[in-house]
Coordinates of C-alpha atoms and ligand atoms in Angstrom, one line a residue:
X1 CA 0.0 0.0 0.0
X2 CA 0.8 3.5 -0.8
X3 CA 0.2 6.5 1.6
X4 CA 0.5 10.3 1.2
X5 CA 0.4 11.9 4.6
X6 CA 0.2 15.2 5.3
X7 CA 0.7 17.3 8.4
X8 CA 3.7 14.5 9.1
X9 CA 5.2 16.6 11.6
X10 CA 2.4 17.6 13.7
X11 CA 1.3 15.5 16.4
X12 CA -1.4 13.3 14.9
X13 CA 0.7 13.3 12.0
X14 CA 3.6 12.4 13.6
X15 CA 1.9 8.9 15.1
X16 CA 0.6 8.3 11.9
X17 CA 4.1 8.3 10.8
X18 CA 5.1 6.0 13.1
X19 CA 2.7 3.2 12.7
X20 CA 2.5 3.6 8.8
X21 CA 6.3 3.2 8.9
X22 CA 6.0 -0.1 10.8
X23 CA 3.7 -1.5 8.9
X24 CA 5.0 -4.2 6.5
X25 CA 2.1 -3.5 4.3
X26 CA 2.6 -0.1 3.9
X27 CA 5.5 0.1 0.8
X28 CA 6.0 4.1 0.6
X29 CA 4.4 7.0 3.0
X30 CA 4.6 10.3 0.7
X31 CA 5.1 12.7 3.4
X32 CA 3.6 16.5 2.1
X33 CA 4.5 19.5 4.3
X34 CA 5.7 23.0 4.0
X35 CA 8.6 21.9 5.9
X36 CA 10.3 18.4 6.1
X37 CA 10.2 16.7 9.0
X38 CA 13.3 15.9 9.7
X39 CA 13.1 11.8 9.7
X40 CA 14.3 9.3 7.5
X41 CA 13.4 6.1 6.5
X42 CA 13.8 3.5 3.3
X43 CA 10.1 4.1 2.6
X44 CA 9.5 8.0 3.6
X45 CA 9.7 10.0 0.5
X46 CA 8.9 13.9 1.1
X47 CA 7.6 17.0 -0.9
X48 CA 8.1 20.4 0.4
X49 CA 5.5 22.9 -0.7
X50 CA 4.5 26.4 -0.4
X51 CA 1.2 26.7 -1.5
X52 CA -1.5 24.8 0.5
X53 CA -4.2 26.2 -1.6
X54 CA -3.3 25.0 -5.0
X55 CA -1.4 21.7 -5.5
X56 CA -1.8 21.2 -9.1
X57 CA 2.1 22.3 -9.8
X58 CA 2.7 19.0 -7.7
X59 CA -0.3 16.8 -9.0
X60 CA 1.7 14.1 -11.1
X61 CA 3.9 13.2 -8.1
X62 CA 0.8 12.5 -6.0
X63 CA -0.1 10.3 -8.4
X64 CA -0.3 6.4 -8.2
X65 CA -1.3 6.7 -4.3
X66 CA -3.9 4.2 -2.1
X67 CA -4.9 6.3 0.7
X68 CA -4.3 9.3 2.0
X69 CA -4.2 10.4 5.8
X70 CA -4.9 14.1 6.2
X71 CA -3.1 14.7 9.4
X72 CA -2.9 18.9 8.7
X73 CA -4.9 21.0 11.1
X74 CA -4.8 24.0 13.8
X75 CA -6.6 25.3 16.9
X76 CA -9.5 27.6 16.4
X77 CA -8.6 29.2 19.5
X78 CA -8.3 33.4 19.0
X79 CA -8.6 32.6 15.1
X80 CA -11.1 34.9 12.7
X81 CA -13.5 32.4 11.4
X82 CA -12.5 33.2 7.4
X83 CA -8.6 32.7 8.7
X84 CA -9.4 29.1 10.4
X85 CA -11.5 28.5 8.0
X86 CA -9.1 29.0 5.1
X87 CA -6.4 26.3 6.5
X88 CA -8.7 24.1 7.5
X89 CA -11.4 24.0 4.9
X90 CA -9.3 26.1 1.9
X91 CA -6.2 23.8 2.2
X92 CA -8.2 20.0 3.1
X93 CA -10.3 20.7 0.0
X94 CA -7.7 22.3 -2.4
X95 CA -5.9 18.8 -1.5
X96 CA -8.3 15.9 -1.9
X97 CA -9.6 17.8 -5.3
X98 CA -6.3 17.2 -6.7
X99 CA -5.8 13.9 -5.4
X100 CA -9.4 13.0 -6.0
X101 CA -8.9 13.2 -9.5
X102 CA -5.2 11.6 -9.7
X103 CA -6.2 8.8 -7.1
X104 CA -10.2 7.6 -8.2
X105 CA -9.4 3.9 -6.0
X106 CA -7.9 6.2 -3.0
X107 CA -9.6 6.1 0.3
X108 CA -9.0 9.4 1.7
X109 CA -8.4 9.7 5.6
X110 CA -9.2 13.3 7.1
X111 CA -9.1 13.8 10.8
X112 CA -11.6 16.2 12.7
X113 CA -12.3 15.8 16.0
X114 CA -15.1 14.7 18.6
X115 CA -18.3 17.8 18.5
X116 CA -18.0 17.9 14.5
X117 CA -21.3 19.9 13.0
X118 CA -22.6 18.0 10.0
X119 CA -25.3 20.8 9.8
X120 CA -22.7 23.0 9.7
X121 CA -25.1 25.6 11.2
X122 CA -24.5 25.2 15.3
X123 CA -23.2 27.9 17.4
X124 CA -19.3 26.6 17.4
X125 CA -17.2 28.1 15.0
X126 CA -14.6 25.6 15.2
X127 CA -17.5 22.7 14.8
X128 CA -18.9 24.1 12.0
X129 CA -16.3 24.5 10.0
X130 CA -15.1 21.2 10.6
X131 CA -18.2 20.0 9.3
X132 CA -18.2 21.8 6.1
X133 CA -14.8 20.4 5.4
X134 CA -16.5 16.5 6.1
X135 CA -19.1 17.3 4.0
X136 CA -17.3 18.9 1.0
X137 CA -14.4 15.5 1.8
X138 CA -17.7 13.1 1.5
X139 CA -18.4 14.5 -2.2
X140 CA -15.4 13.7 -3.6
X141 CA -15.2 11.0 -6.2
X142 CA -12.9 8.9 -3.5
X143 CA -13.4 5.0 -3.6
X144 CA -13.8 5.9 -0.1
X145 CA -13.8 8.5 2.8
X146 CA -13.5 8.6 6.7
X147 CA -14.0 11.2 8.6
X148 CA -12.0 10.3 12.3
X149 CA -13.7 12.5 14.9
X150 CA -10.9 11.8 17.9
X151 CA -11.3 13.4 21.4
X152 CA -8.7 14.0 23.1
X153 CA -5.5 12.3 21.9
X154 CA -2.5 10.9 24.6
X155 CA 0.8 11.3 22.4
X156 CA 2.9 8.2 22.9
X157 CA 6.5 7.0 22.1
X158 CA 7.9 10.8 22.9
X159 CA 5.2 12.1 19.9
X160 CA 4.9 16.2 20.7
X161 CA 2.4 18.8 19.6
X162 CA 3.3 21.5 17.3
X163 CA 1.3 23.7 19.1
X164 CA 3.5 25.4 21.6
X165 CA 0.6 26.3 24.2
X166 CA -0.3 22.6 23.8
X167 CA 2.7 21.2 24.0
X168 CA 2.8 22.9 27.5
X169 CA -1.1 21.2 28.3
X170 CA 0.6 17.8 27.6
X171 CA 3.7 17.9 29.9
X172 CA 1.0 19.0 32.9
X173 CA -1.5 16.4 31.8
X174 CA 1.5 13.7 31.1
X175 CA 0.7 11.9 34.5
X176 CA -3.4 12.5 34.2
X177 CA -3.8 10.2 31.3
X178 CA -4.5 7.2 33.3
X179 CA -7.2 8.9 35.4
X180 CA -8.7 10.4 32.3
X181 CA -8.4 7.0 30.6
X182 CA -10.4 5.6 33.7
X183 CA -13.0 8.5 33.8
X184 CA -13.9 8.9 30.5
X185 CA -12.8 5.6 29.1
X186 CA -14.9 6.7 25.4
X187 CA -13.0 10.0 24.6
X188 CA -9.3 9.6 25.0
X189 CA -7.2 7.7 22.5
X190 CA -3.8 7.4 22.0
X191 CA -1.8 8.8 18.6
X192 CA -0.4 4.6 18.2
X193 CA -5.0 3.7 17.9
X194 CA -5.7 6.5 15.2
X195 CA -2.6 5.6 13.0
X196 CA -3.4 1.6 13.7
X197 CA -7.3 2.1 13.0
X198 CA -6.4 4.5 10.1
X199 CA -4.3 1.6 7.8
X200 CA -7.5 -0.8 9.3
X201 CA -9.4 1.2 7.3
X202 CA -7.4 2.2 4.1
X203 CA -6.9 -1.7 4.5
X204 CA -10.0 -3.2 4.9
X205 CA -12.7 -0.3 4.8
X206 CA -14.3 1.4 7.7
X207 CA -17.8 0.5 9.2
X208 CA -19.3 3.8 8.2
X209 CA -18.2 7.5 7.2
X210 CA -17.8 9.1 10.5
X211 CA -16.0 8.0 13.2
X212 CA -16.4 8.5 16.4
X213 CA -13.5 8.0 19.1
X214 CA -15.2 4.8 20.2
X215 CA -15.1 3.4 16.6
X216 CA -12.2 4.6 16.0
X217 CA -10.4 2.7 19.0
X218 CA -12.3 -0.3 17.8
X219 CA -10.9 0.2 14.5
X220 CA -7.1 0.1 15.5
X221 CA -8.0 -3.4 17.5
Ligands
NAP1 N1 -4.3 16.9 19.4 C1 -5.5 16.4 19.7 O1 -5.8 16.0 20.8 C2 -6.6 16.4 18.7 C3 -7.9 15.9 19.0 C4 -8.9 15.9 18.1 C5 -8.6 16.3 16.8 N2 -7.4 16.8 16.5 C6 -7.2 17.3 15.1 O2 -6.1 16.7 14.5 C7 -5.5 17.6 13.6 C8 -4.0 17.6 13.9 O3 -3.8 18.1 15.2 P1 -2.4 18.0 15.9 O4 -2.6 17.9 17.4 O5 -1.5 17.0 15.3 O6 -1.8 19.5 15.6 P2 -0.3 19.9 15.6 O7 0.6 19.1 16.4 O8 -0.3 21.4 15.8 O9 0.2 19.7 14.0 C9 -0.4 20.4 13.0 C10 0.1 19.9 11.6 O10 -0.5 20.7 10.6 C11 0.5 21.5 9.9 N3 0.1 22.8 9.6 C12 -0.5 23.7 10.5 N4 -0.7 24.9 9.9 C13 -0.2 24.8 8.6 C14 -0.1 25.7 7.5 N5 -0.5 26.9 7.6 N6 0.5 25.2 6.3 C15 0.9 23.9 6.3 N7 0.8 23.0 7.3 C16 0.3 23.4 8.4 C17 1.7 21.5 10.8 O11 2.8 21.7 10.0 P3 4.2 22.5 10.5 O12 5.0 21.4 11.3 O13 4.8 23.0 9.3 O14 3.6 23.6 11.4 C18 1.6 20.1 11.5 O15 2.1 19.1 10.6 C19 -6.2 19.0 13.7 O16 -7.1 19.1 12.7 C20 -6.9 18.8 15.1 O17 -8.1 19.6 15.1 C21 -6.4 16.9 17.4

């Protein structure tokens, strides 16, 4: 199997990475980015590109691919709605159009988060727009489409956000996890489940189009 990836060096991303790379079914992971991220590995190839709203300069080399895990994403917090809205719907969607059409067997992976709007008309910004972008994904001529909706993610095997005022939320929640885990058993999920359940699915096709964290931790077994 085949992957692009993109958002590689964030922390989704970067757990992605991991599991995709030690998968013996995975041959290549096409790593995307405006910046590399600064691994290597026999079957990591990378592009480095500037413009996340128009990938057609780049559209032959993302050609010949079986899935693609859409890692790529920010935090709506203190963000205009147009300016959130631009990376997250702008970029996802100038993206899967191009691979849409170079890729039509690719299933096409893209990760939103637990509290997604598919009316796209609630009262949270961040929601909303994340349920545009689903919507819009779920169009697409893939041969299929998941949208993972994770809650809150533990970052394992030294995995660190890219987010700085995150990254500082982690270190402070580090020894919480397993009381979280215990509380609230159905929203917490490690970055090692949504990289397992996302090949599960590339793999063998998902049980439906939206994924909740429960089904996702299924998923990854
Ligand atoms: N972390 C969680 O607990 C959690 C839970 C549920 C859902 N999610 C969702 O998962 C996705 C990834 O989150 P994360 O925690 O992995 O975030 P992260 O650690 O901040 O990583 C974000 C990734 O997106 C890339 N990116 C951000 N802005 C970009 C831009 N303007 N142009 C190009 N690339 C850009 C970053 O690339 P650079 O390295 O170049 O900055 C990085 O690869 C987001 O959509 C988030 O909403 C996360």
């Amino acid at each position: 199997m085949k992957v692009i990836l993109f958002g590689a060096s964030g922390m989704v991303g970067q757990g992605v990475l991991r599991e995709c790379l030690l998968d013996p079914e995975v041959e290549e992971v096409l790593s995307v980015g405006r910046s590399a991220t600064g691994q290597t590995h026999a079957k990591l190839r990378e592009i480095t590109h500037a413009d996340f709203t128009d990938f057609t300069p780049i559209a032959a080399q993302l050609s010949g691919y079986d899935a693609c895990f859409f890692c790529l994403g920010i935090s709506s917090a203190g963000m205009k709605e147009a300016d959130y809205r631009h990376i997250t719907y702008d970029f996802t969607l100038a993206a899967a159009q191009v691979l849409a059409r170079q890729n039509p067997a690719m299933t096409f992976i893209y990760v939103s988060g637990s509290g997604t709007d598919s009316s796209e008309k609630g009262r949270s910004m961040w929601a909303r727009v994340k349920g545009q972008t689903e919507n819009a994904l779920l169009r697409l001529p893939f041969k299929a489409a998941y949208m993972f909706r994770p809650g809150a993610i533990q970052p394992l095997h030294g995995i660190k956000s890219r987010t700085r005022l995150y990254r500082a939320g982690y270190t402070v929640m580090a020894p919480l996890w397993p009381v979280l885990r215990a509380l609230f058993p159905r929203q917490v999920i490690t970055t090692e489940q949504v990289g397992r359940a996302m090949l599960a699915a590339a793999k063998r096709g998902g049980p439906q189009k939206l994924l909740e964290n429960q089904d996702i931790a299924v998923l990854a077994g």
